Amino acid sequence: MDTQNHHNHHDNHHRTKPLREGLRTMFRQSRYYPGQPREEITQRVVSKHIMSIIPFLAAIFILAIAGIVGSYYLSVYQASISDALTLTLINLGGFLFMILLVFLFFSILWIWRRNKLVITNEHIVDIDQTGLFNRRVSALRLEEIQDISAKILGPSQTIFQYGTLTIQTAGERKNFIMDYIYDPFELEHYILETRKKYYESDQENTL
């Protein structure tokens, strides 16, 4: 019990400085969603499947191969280029091109790490990082969940075990649709169990 209280105190200590927390979690996965109350406990953090960024990484890989091949042929025919300024501009352009690819590579990884689903004892929070500086946070209370469905379609999703999770909400709110979820059937069961525990805890508190 004392260990748990110490752990909660330790978490609260690190969450009292929003700016410091933002800088600290810039390159590390955070277990909290923005504005999460101190008394709310994170149960699970789900990242998107790596397949969500494979096309972008493949494109960067192909461009890098093209850049390497171009550099090879440039070194072969470098002696035939008599203009020093032209040669300097070509080398500078190639260098900047490779720097751009490295920047894009780490940017894609960073954006992928920032896209996540945070499940707490009260909410399901979908965090969508759509760019380096664009982020959307959608929160749904467990009591607002009416139904959950999961699906895996196509050979790629079947082989790599990822799919789409849809949460139907009460009222006029839009449904939560989360794609590139690893093993969505397992996550569907986990959310249903979390909601069940939420209602059981709420009933105990009302007695």
mmCIF file of C-alpha atoms in Angstrom:
data_model
loop_
_atom_site.group_PDB
_atom_site.id
_atom_site.type_symbol
_atom_site.label_atom_id
_atom_site.label_comp_id
_atom_site.label_asym_id
_atom_site.label_seq_id
_atom_site.Cartn_x
_atom_site.Cartn_y
_atom_site.Cartn_z
ATOM 1 C CA MET A 1 0.000 0.000 0.000
ATOM 2 C CA ASP A 2 2.809 2.381 0.921
ATOM 3 C CA THR A 3 4.623 1.483 -2.283
ATOM 4 C CA GLN A 4 1.529 2.302 -4.352
ATOM 5 C CA ASN A 5 1.077 5.643 -2.569
ATOM 6 C CA HIS A 6 4.730 6.435 -3.169
ATOM 7 C CA HIS A 7 4.325 5.542 -6.839
ATOM 8 C CA ASN A 8 1.242 7.773 -7.187
ATOM 9 C CA HIS A 9 3.062 10.598 -5.425
ATOM 10 C CA HIS A 10 6.000 10.110 -7.775
ATOM 11 C CA ASP A 11 3.670 10.308 -10.812
ATOM 12 C CA ASN A 12 1.940 13.416 -9.476
ATOM 13 C CA HIS A 13 5.290 15.055 -8.888
ATOM 14 C CA HIS A 14 6.237 14.607 -12.530
ATOM 15 C CA ARG A 15 2.859 15.815 -13.764
ATOM 16 C CA THR A 16 2.786 19.158 -11.971
ATOM 17 C CA LYS A 17 5.024 20.830 -14.572
ATOM 18 C CA PRO A 18 3.239 20.842 -17.979
ATOM 19 C CA LEU A 19 6.158 22.423 -19.830
ATOM 20 C CA ARG A 20 8.705 20.043 -18.334
ATOM 21 C CA GLU A 21 6.422 17.088 -19.037
ATOM 22 C CA GLY A 22 6.001 18.216 -22.649
ATOM 23 C CA LEU A 23 9.758 18.427 -23.180
ATOM 24 C CA ARG A 24 10.370 15.166 -21.326
ATOM 25 C CA THR A 25 7.851 13.214 -23.398
ATOM 26 C CA MET A 26 8.834 14.713 -26.757
ATOM 27 C CA PHE A 27 11.061 11.724 -27.518
ATOM 28 C CA ARG A 28 9.560 9.217 -25.087
ATOM 29 C CA GLN A 29 6.158 7.575 -24.948
ATOM 30 C CA SER A 30 3.949 9.155 -22.284
ATOM 31 C CA ARG A 31 1.356 7.200 -20.330
ATOM 32 C CA TYR A 32 -0.854 10.241 -19.879
ATOM 33 C CA TYR A 33 -3.142 12.200 -22.139
ATOM 34 C CA PRO A 34 -3.121 16.036 -22.129
ATOM 35 C CA GLY A 35 -5.097 17.391 -19.189
ATOM 36 C CA GLN A 36 -5.434 14.040 -17.459
ATOM 37 C CA PRO A 37 -6.546 14.530 -13.810
ATOM 38 C CA ARG A 38 -4.129 13.327 -11.140
ATOM 39 C CA GLU A 39 -6.621 10.905 -9.650
ATOM 40 C CA GLU A 40 -7.274 9.217 -13.003
ATOM 41 C CA ILE A 41 -5.235 6.050 -13.484
ATOM 42 C CA THR A 42 -3.869 4.971 -16.848
ATOM 43 C CA GLN A 43 -4.582 1.300 -17.487
ATOM 44 C CA ARG A 44 -3.031 0.842 -20.907
ATOM 45 C CA VAL A 45 -1.386 2.750 -23.765
ATOM 46 C CA VAL A 46 -1.822 1.400 -27.284
ATOM 47 C CA SER A 47 0.367 2.564 -30.164
ATOM 48 C CA LYS A 48 -0.513 2.205 -33.818
ATOM 49 C CA HIS A 49 0.846 -0.792 -35.691
ATOM 50 C CA ILE A 50 4.179 -0.280 -37.450
ATOM 51 C CA MET A 51 2.410 -1.015 -40.753
ATOM 52 C CA SER A 52 0.839 2.448 -40.556
ATOM 53 C CA ILE A 53 4.185 4.024 -41.519
ATOM 54 C CA ILE A 54 5.721 1.269 -43.646
ATOM 55 C CA PRO A 55 4.693 2.946 -46.958
ATOM 56 C CA PHE A 56 6.392 6.200 -45.897
ATOM 57 C CA LEU A 57 9.530 4.391 -44.744
ATOM 58 C CA ALA A 58 9.610 2.413 -47.985
ATOM 59 C CA ALA A 59 9.407 5.641 -49.998
ATOM 60 C CA ILE A 60 12.291 7.134 -48.017
ATOM 61 C CA PHE A 61 14.319 3.940 -48.541
ATOM 62 C CA ILE A 62 13.760 4.065 -52.304
ATOM 63 C CA LEU A 63 14.746 7.741 -52.436
ATOM 64 C CA ALA A 64 17.866 6.980 -50.374
ATOM 65 C CA ILE A 65 18.853 4.205 -52.802
ATOM 66 C CA ALA A 66 18.316 6.611 -55.700
ATOM 67 C CA GLY A 67 20.511 9.177 -53.943
ATOM 68 C CA ILE A 68 23.291 6.636 -53.376
ATOM 69 C CA VAL A 69 23.166 5.507 -57.017
ATOM 70 C CA GLY A 70 23.235 9.132 -58.127
ATOM 71 C CA SER A 71 26.252 9.821 -55.920
ATOM 72 C CA TYR A 72 28.047 6.815 -57.407
ATOM 73 C CA TYR A 73 27.552 7.953 -60.988
ATOM 74 C CA LEU A 74 28.506 11.494 -60.004
ATOM 75 C CA SER A 75 31.806 10.238 -58.616
ATOM 76 C CA VAL A 76 32.425 8.291 -61.850
ATOM 77 C CA TYR A 77 31.789 11.258 -64.133
ATOM 78 C CA GLN A 78 33.086 13.896 -61.733
ATOM 79 C CA ALA A 79 36.266 14.380 -63.770
ATOM 80 C CA SER A 80 34.243 15.294 -66.859
ATOM 81 C CA ILE A 81 32.636 18.269 -65.080
ATOM 82 C CA SER A 82 34.962 21.186 -65.656
ATOM 83 C CA ASP A 83 32.893 23.874 -63.923
ATOM 84 C CA ALA A 84 33.847 23.916 -60.224
ATOM 85 C CA LEU A 85 30.741 25.895 -59.256
ATOM 86 C CA THR A 86 28.436 23.371 -60.932
ATOM 87 C CA LEU A 87 30.210 20.500 -59.196
ATOM 88 C CA THR A 88 29.938 22.257 -55.826
ATOM 89 C CA LEU A 89 26.218 22.900 -56.293
ATOM 90 C CA ILE A 90 25.612 19.273 -57.266
ATOM 91 C CA ASN A 91 27.479 17.991 -54.191
ATOM 92 C CA LEU A 92 25.676 20.472 -51.944
ATOM 93 C CA GLY A 93 22.328 19.470 -53.403
ATOM 94 C CA GLY A 94 23.062 15.789 -52.806
ATOM 95 C CA PHE A 95 24.114 16.464 -49.225
ATOM 96 C CA LEU A 96 20.972 18.493 -48.494
ATOM 97 C CA PHE A 97 18.863 15.777 -50.111
ATOM 98 C CA MET A 98 20.259 13.124 -47.756
ATOM 99 C CA ILE A 99 19.809 15.432 -44.743
ATOM 100 C CA LEU A 100 16.175 15.906 -45.780
ATOM 101 C CA LEU A 101 15.652 12.146 -45.952
ATOM 102 C CA VAL A 102 17.115 11.677 -42.464
ATOM 103 C CA PHE A 103 14.874 14.445 -41.141
ATOM 104 C CA LEU A 104 11.803 12.874 -42.747
ATOM 105 C CA PHE A 105 12.732 9.461 -41.353
ATOM 106 C CA PHE A 106 12.932 10.636 -37.749
ATOM 107 C CA SER A 107 9.890 12.893 -38.183
ATOM 108 C CA ILE A 108 7.782 9.940 -39.308
ATOM 109 C CA LEU A 109 8.981 7.849 -36.359
ATOM 110 C CA TRP A 110 8.250 10.694 -33.950
ATOM 111 C CA ILE A 111 4.725 11.213 -35.328
ATOM 112 C CA TRP A 112 4.091 7.460 -35.157
ATOM 113 C CA ARG A 113 5.134 7.371 -31.499
ATOM 114 C CA ARG A 114 2.811 10.264 -30.677
ATOM 115 C CA ASN A 115 -0.258 8.541 -32.157
ATOM 116 C CA LYS A 116 -1.755 6.431 -29.413
ATOM 117 C CA LEU A 117 -4.824 5.302 -27.540
ATOM 118 C CA VAL A 118 -4.835 5.883 -23.780
ATOM 119 C CA ILE A 119 -7.201 3.751 -21.717
ATOM 120 C CA THR A 120 -7.783 4.890 -18.146
ATOM 121 C CA ASN A 121 -10.153 3.806 -15.415
ATOM 122 C CA GLU A 122 -12.606 6.480 -16.640
ATOM 123 C CA HIS A 123 -11.867 7.385 -20.257
ATOM 124 C CA ILE A 124 -10.705 6.184 -23.641
ATOM 125 C CA VAL A 125 -8.607 8.905 -25.246
ATOM 126 C CA ASP A 126 -7.615 8.860 -28.912
ATOM 127 C CA ILE A 127 -4.558 11.033 -29.642
ATOM 128 C CA ASP A 128 -3.955 11.736 -33.334
ATOM 129 C CA GLN A 129 -0.686 13.401 -34.277
ATOM 130 C CA THR A 130 -1.215 14.448 -37.908
ATOM 131 C CA GLY A 131 1.985 16.453 -38.275
ATOM 132 C CA LEU A 132 4.941 17.782 -36.356
ATOM 133 C CA PHE A 133 2.810 20.465 -34.710
ATOM 134 C CA ASN A 134 -0.773 19.270 -35.270
ATOM 135 C CA ARG A 135 -2.467 17.086 -32.681
ATOM 136 C CA ARG A 136 -6.081 16.185 -31.965
ATOM 137 C CA VAL A 137 -7.259 14.658 -28.689
ATOM 138 C CA SER A 138 -10.676 12.988 -28.434
ATOM 139 C CA ALA A 139 -11.888 11.674 -25.080
ATOM 140 C CA LEU A 140 -14.760 9.300 -24.425
ATOM 141 C CA ARG A 141 -16.083 8.324 -21.020
ATOM 142 C CA LEU A 142 -16.472 4.592 -20.438
ATOM 143 C CA GLU A 143 -20.136 5.097 -19.595
ATOM 144 C CA GLU A 144 -20.723 6.559 -23.062
ATOM 145 C CA ILE A 145 -19.723 3.325 -24.796
ATOM 146 C CA GLN A 146 -22.676 1.477 -26.280
ATOM 147 C CA ASP A 147 -20.967 -1.150 -28.385
ATOM 148 C CA ILE A 148 -17.526 -2.103 -29.710
ATOM 149 C CA SER A 149 -16.665 -3.912 -32.907
ATOM 150 C CA ALA A 150 -13.327 -5.044 -34.294
ATOM 151 C CA LYS A 151 -12.395 -6.200 -37.769
ATOM 152 C CA ILE A 152 -9.386 -7.474 -39.674
ATOM 153 C CA LEU A 153 -9.689 -7.312 -43.456
ATOM 154 C CA GLY A 154 -7.400 -8.415 -46.245
ATOM 155 C CA PRO A 155 -4.243 -10.522 -46.388
ATOM 156 C CA SER A 156 -1.937 -7.793 -45.051
ATOM 157 C CA GLN A 157 -3.997 -7.231 -41.908
ATOM 158 C CA THR A 158 -4.422 -10.969 -41.408
ATOM 159 C CA ILE A 159 -0.698 -11.700 -41.731
ATOM 160 C CA PHE A 160 0.477 -8.832 -39.528
ATOM 161 C CA GLN A 161 -2.475 -8.986 -37.102
ATOM 162 C CA TYR A 162 -3.785 -5.430 -37.194
ATOM 163 C CA GLY A 163 -7.168 -3.934 -37.966
ATOM 164 C CA THR A 164 -9.822 -1.393 -37.075
ATOM 165 C CA LEU A 165 -11.618 -0.853 -33.788
ATOM 166 C CA THR A 166 -14.964 0.979 -33.822
ATOM 167 C CA ILE A 167 -16.590 2.228 -30.621
ATOM 168 C CA GLN A 168 -20.251 3.177 -30.884
ATOM 169 C CA THR A 169 -21.150 6.036 -28.587
ATOM 170 C CA ALA A 170 -24.337 7.170 -26.918
ATOM 171 C CA GLY A 171 -26.254 10.219 -28.080
ATOM 172 C CA GLU A 172 -25.253 12.291 -31.090
ATOM 173 C CA ARG A 173 -21.510 11.881 -30.662
ATOM 174 C CA LYS A 174 -19.532 10.471 -33.554
ATOM 175 C CA ASN A 175 -18.292 6.932 -33.259
ATOM 176 C CA PHE A 176 -14.656 6.343 -32.356
ATOM 177 C CA ILE A 177 -12.873 4.722 -35.303
ATOM 178 C CA MET A 178 -9.263 3.690 -34.697
ATOM 179 C CA ASP A 179 -7.284 2.010 -37.451
ATOM 180 C CA TYR A 180 -3.942 0.168 -37.470
ATOM 181 C CA ILE A 181 -4.677 -1.365 -34.073
ATOM 182 C CA TYR A 182 -2.613 -4.449 -33.213
ATOM 183 C CA ASP A 183 -4.874 -7.421 -32.406
ATOM 184 C CA PRO A 184 -8.122 -5.387 -32.276
ATOM 185 C CA PHE A 185 -10.133 -8.369 -31.013
ATOM 186 C CA GLU A 186 -8.002 -8.586 -27.873
ATOM 187 C CA LEU A 187 -8.283 -4.832 -27.345
ATOM 188 C CA GLU A 188 -12.055 -5.029 -27.818
ATOM 189 C CA HIS A 189 -12.257 -7.591 -25.007
ATOM 190 C CA TYR A 190 -9.953 -5.495 -22.799
ATOM 191 C CA ILE A 191 -12.069 -2.342 -23.181
ATOM 192 C CA LEU A 192 -15.253 -4.271 -22.400
ATOM 193 C CA GLU A 193 -13.636 -5.660 -19.242
ATOM 194 C CA THR A 194 -12.430 -2.176 -18.271
ATOM 195 C CA ARG A 195 -15.942 -0.791 -18.727
ATOM 196 C CA LYS A 196 -17.346 -3.644 -16.640
ATOM 197 C CA LYS A 197 -14.928 -2.847 -13.801
ATOM 198 C CA TYR A 198 -15.844 0.830 -14.107
ATOM 199 C CA TYR A 199 -19.538 0.090 -13.558
ATOM 200 C CA GLU A 200 -18.779 -2.292 -10.691
ATOM 201 C CA SER A 201 -16.630 0.350 -9.005
ATOM 202 C CA ASP A 202 -19.296 2.989 -9.563
ATOM 203 C CA GLN A 203 -21.958 0.780 -7.983
ATOM 204 C CA GLU A 204 -19.753 0.134 -4.958
ATOM 205 C CA ASN A 205 -19.196 3.859 -4.490
ATOM 206 C CA THR A 206 -22.940 4.562 -4.577
ATOM 207 C CA LEU A 207 -23.683 1.978 -1.848
#
